[in-house]
């Protein structure tokens, strides 16, 4: 286009010309905020040239990049002098974590002890904790750190040793209470409301009065029997003759020693103080102000301190007895209760070789070094137990022995106990055994050690408990006060012991340290192989690790809580408190198990969860819901608002015998105790292994018809098991096939189910395939987000609700049924009970389980024939039901 044409075109049209000027004031006002931010970032005199940043700056960032060094981060002198003042101020105000102290500093005895005490604020350690923590899985339970199972695969070896050799477990978490009174009959009558005579032995049990036996019993809430079960205990009587620390007693006083589980010790102590009208005393046997610098001294300072101190009361009023009142009333009748928790170390040994291992480990003081006849009597019985058959001796027999320091005679390597063959068995008279009139339960005497040069004294003997002699403990205590010294602070050190071992070729057995111990025999259980048979070793606190290591060198296998439960299961005994549904501690533990299992179940993806309700018809997969089951079987007598307190376990021995006879068809049915649960044992007839939460059901007529047929398990369905119409076909299930079936064998039908297949699906286009994959990925992301949202909602709902008494498990089991069935009829067979402890039994070589059934439901059981089904299986197995009459033991 020429210039003339362009001018003509411009003349013909109106062209808008932009202004070459702007209003600076308006322009800056509209952009004032952006300009301020720019100036703050760029025109900052404190910034390094060429760097733009925001927020607080460190001293190192104030330098140019080429001047920065890594050493400046921890050495201020590496910075320029102009920046050092600022760097010092910033370093002091910094909140960085200080450098951890060196390992050598942390492993010093005083620092190590301080760290151990800090870690025991929440859960107490046993004396063998460090030994177990290196070899066992530890959990926090009952306020203690306890060993559960070994890191090694030792399940079968532990059972094998418990049956043939010896297994050992530290049960020092059991608590001990000592009640001292002058009138024993008054104490028995006062505490009789806690010991129902129909369920277990009472304090007036004739065998226990002389103090030679430790008896297992059951405690109930006062006036609430058969409900209100507290827990099992072990008690022993002891006769004492000495003066208390600041309380005057008569010439003869009696002590009751009660061992309890830590989950029930608070409730038991509360009932004792209320029934005996006791109050907390201000006396204390420990020096709280003394500081310990070493672990051994800290043990000696704390192991003899009474945790809940002293409870004292007179015969009339509840008050703290002072020295002035004792001087005014010299004949005041005193009741004293001592909380002796953590004052003793109790080690439980399982197996027939327990006494053989103890004979190798313990070195009893010789007869020439003992000047008392009652000590010689216990020593004589100890060797009788070793050389005789262990099953001949009664359960709960108590032996008092005086042994040497087990560290001195400990071998350098593990060695099995030698077989004592051809040795003449020593005769003994059990009735002539002295009672427990010893000073073992006195804290002042446990602090002392017996020396060889002071053991040869003439003990004053006087008749008591019949025709056999007992020791005058008053004379013994007077002599001990003059001749003894503290054990833990004066016993031989580890360094001196190692020097002695290096100088001597043979292991020495002579030591000036003599330790009093107790041995309690155990011989009970209802299993074919009694894994509960063994010995309990009780030693004073502070010596637990020494005896434990000696037992390990004696080839005793260490076990944990898991093995303890299995040993009780093999013996037909319930484990307390996890298998007991009618006590507070048992209910609490079952709720904790329900919470953990529900959380684990909800943590799985939705399509990977077991469909308990819709597929397996299990209404309560993670709990037992005993009140609901009993209410379904007895709707008229139990209200719908009943809780766990209304259901109780039947422990009356006469009633259990009557139910057992009814199951075997030898007596009439029991009409009383309709709200109770009966302890039962289910043994698999053919195949199957009942586990915890397993269902015990009543078989139908068709199921009973197949009882003697070697068939597989019965599947869960609503129609039941189909039975053949011809009885001959049932008797011959493996009948030969007909000729027509033989002729058609191997023939393939040509006119099968045909299906059209698209070629586009067989050979898809690449672009279409890419779009499909992208859409599938988006779909999976949406589903994942939806499941995460649903799981978060369910977890919040689970934390706010209890879960066991509500319908929480129906939501967990993904219930979609319109009609809600009762617990009893939730599956195709009527549920009568559940299994609380079950596994494959090594002793019977078949599946076996112990649990509880509703008493009213047992009326429908014929000759003990039942079905059992696990919660994760759809198959029923035949089982034989029997009644368990063994009580819960500690």
PDB file of N, CA and C in Angstrom, residues 702 704-711 722-736:
ATOM      1  N   UNK A 702     -30.745 -84.347  62.479  1.00  0.00           N
ATOM      2  CA  UNK A 702     -29.921 -84.804  61.358  1.00  0.00           C
ATOM      3  C   UNK A 702     -28.445 -84.861  61.738  1.00  0.00           C
ATOM      4  N   UNK A 704     -27.234 -85.471  64.799  1.00  0.00           N
ATOM      5  CA  UNK A 704     -27.030 -86.626  65.667  1.00  0.00           C
ATOM      6  C   UNK A 704     -27.056 -87.931  64.880  1.00  0.00           C
ATOM      7  N   UNK A 705     -27.768 -87.944  63.743  1.00  0.00           N
ATOM      8  CA  UNK A 705     -27.807 -89.151  62.907  1.00  0.00           C
ATOM      9  C   UNK A 705     -26.436 -89.427  62.278  1.00  0.00           C
ATOM     10  N   UNK A 706     -25.635 -88.373  62.116  1.00  0.00           N
ATOM     11  CA  UNK A 706     -24.303 -88.504  61.513  1.00  0.00           C
ATOM     12  C   UNK A 706     -23.194 -88.580  62.553  1.00  0.00           C
ATOM     13  N   UNK A 707     -23.534 -88.826  63.817  1.00  0.00           N
ATOM     14  CA  UNK A 707     -22.531 -88.803  64.876  1.00  0.00           C
ATOM     15  C   UNK A 707     -21.445 -89.862  64.673  1.00  0.00           C
ATOM     16  N   UNK A 708     -21.847 -91.079  64.291  1.00  0.00           N
ATOM     17  CA  UNK A 708     -20.889 -92.184  64.161  1.00  0.00           C
ATOM     18  C   UNK A 708     -20.380 -92.375  62.744  1.00  0.00           C
ATOM     19  N   UNK A 709     -20.737 -91.477  61.838  1.00  0.00           N
ATOM     20  CA  UNK A 709     -20.295 -91.611  60.454  1.00  0.00           C
ATOM     21  C   UNK A 709     -19.010 -90.812  60.267  1.00  0.00           C
ATOM     22  N   UNK A 710     -17.991 -91.397  59.665  1.00  0.00           N
ATOM     23  CA  UNK A 710     -16.727 -90.657  59.476  1.00  0.00           C
ATOM     24  C   UNK A 710     -16.832 -89.626  58.361  1.00  0.00           C
ATOM     25  N   UNK A 711     -17.638 -88.621  58.571  1.00  0.00           N
ATOM     26  CA  UNK A 711     -17.834 -87.585  57.556  1.00  0.00           C
ATOM     27  C   UNK A 711     -17.048 -86.342  57.949  1.00  0.00           C
ATOM     28  N   UNK A 722     -28.454 -82.263  55.155  1.00  0.00           N
ATOM     29  CA  UNK A 722     -29.382 -83.131  54.443  1.00  0.00           C
ATOM     30  C   UNK A 722     -29.020 -84.588  54.696  1.00  0.00           C
ATOM     31  N   UNK A 723     -30.025 -85.354  55.060  1.00  0.00           N
ATOM     32  CA  UNK A 723     -29.805 -86.756  55.369  1.00  0.00           C
ATOM     33  C   UNK A 723     -30.389 -87.622  54.255  1.00  0.00           C
ATOM     34  N   UNK A 724     -29.719 -88.690  53.994  1.00  0.00           N
ATOM     35  CA  UNK A 724     -30.199 -89.598  52.942  1.00  0.00           C
ATOM     36  C   UNK A 724     -31.498 -90.260  53.382  1.00  0.00           C
ATOM     37  N   UNK A 725     -32.426 -90.473  52.416  1.00  0.00           N
ATOM     38  CA  UNK A 725     -33.714 -91.059  52.751  1.00  0.00           C
ATOM     39  C   UNK A 725     -33.584 -92.545  53.083  1.00  0.00           C
ATOM     40  N   UNK A 726     -32.691 -93.228  52.377  1.00  0.00           N
ATOM     41  CA  UNK A 726     -32.514 -94.647  52.605  1.00  0.00           C
ATOM     42  C   UNK A 726     -31.466 -94.877  53.680  1.00  0.00           C
ATOM     43  N   UNK A 727     -31.788 -95.598  54.739  1.00  0.00           N
ATOM     44  CA  UNK A 727     -30.782 -95.814  55.771  1.00  0.00           C
ATOM     45  C   UNK A 727     -29.593 -96.618  55.282  1.00  0.00           C
ATOM     46  N   UNK A 728     -29.804 -97.495  54.269  1.00  0.00           N
ATOM     47  CA  UNK A 728     -28.676 -98.270  53.771  1.00  0.00           C
ATOM     48  C   UNK A 728     -27.654 -97.362  53.096  1.00  0.00           C
ATOM     49  N   UNK A 729     -28.165 -96.310  52.431  1.00  0.00           N
ATOM     50  CA  UNK A 729     -27.240 -95.378  51.787  1.00  0.00           C
ATOM     51  C   UNK A 729     -26.438 -94.597  52.833  1.00  0.00           C
ATOM     52  N   UNK A 730     -27.084 -94.326  53.980  1.00  0.00           N
ATOM     53  CA  UNK A 730     -26.371 -93.614  55.041  1.00  0.00           C
ATOM     54  C   UNK A 730     -25.291 -94.488  55.665  1.00  0.00           C
ATOM     55  N   UNK A 731     -25.614 -95.785  55.855  1.00  0.00           N
ATOM     56  CA  UNK A 731     -24.627 -96.678  56.445  1.00  0.00           C
ATOM     57  C   UNK A 731     -23.472 -96.971  55.491  1.00  0.00           C
ATOM     58  N   UNK A 732     -23.740 -96.870  54.155  1.00  0.00           N
ATOM     59  CA  UNK A 732     -22.695 -97.093  53.168  1.00  0.00           C
ATOM     60  C   UNK A 732     -22.518 -95.829  52.341  1.00  0.00           C
ATOM     61  N   UNK A 733     -21.830 -94.857  52.842  1.00  0.00           N
ATOM     62  CA  UNK A 733     -21.731 -93.579  52.136  1.00  0.00           C
ATOM     63  C   UNK A 733     -20.883 -93.666  50.879  1.00  0.00           C
ATOM     64  N   UNK A 734     -19.998 -94.669  50.809  1.00  0.00           N
ATOM     65  CA  UNK A 734     -19.113 -94.792  49.652  1.00  0.00           C
ATOM     66  C   UNK A 734     -19.604 -95.909  48.732  1.00  0.00           C
ATOM     67  N   UNK A 735     -20.854 -95.796  48.296  1.00  0.00           N
ATOM     68  CA  UNK A 735     -21.473 -96.794  47.440  1.00  0.00           C
ATOM     69  C   UNK A 735     -20.944 -96.636  46.025  1.00  0.00           C
ATOM     70  N   UNK A 736     -20.810 -97.761  45.295  1.00  0.00           N
ATOM     71  CA  UNK A 736     -20.260 -97.716  43.934  1.00  0.00           C
ATOM     72  C   UNK A 736     -21.213 -96.992  43.004  1.00  0.00           C
TER      73      UNK A 736
END
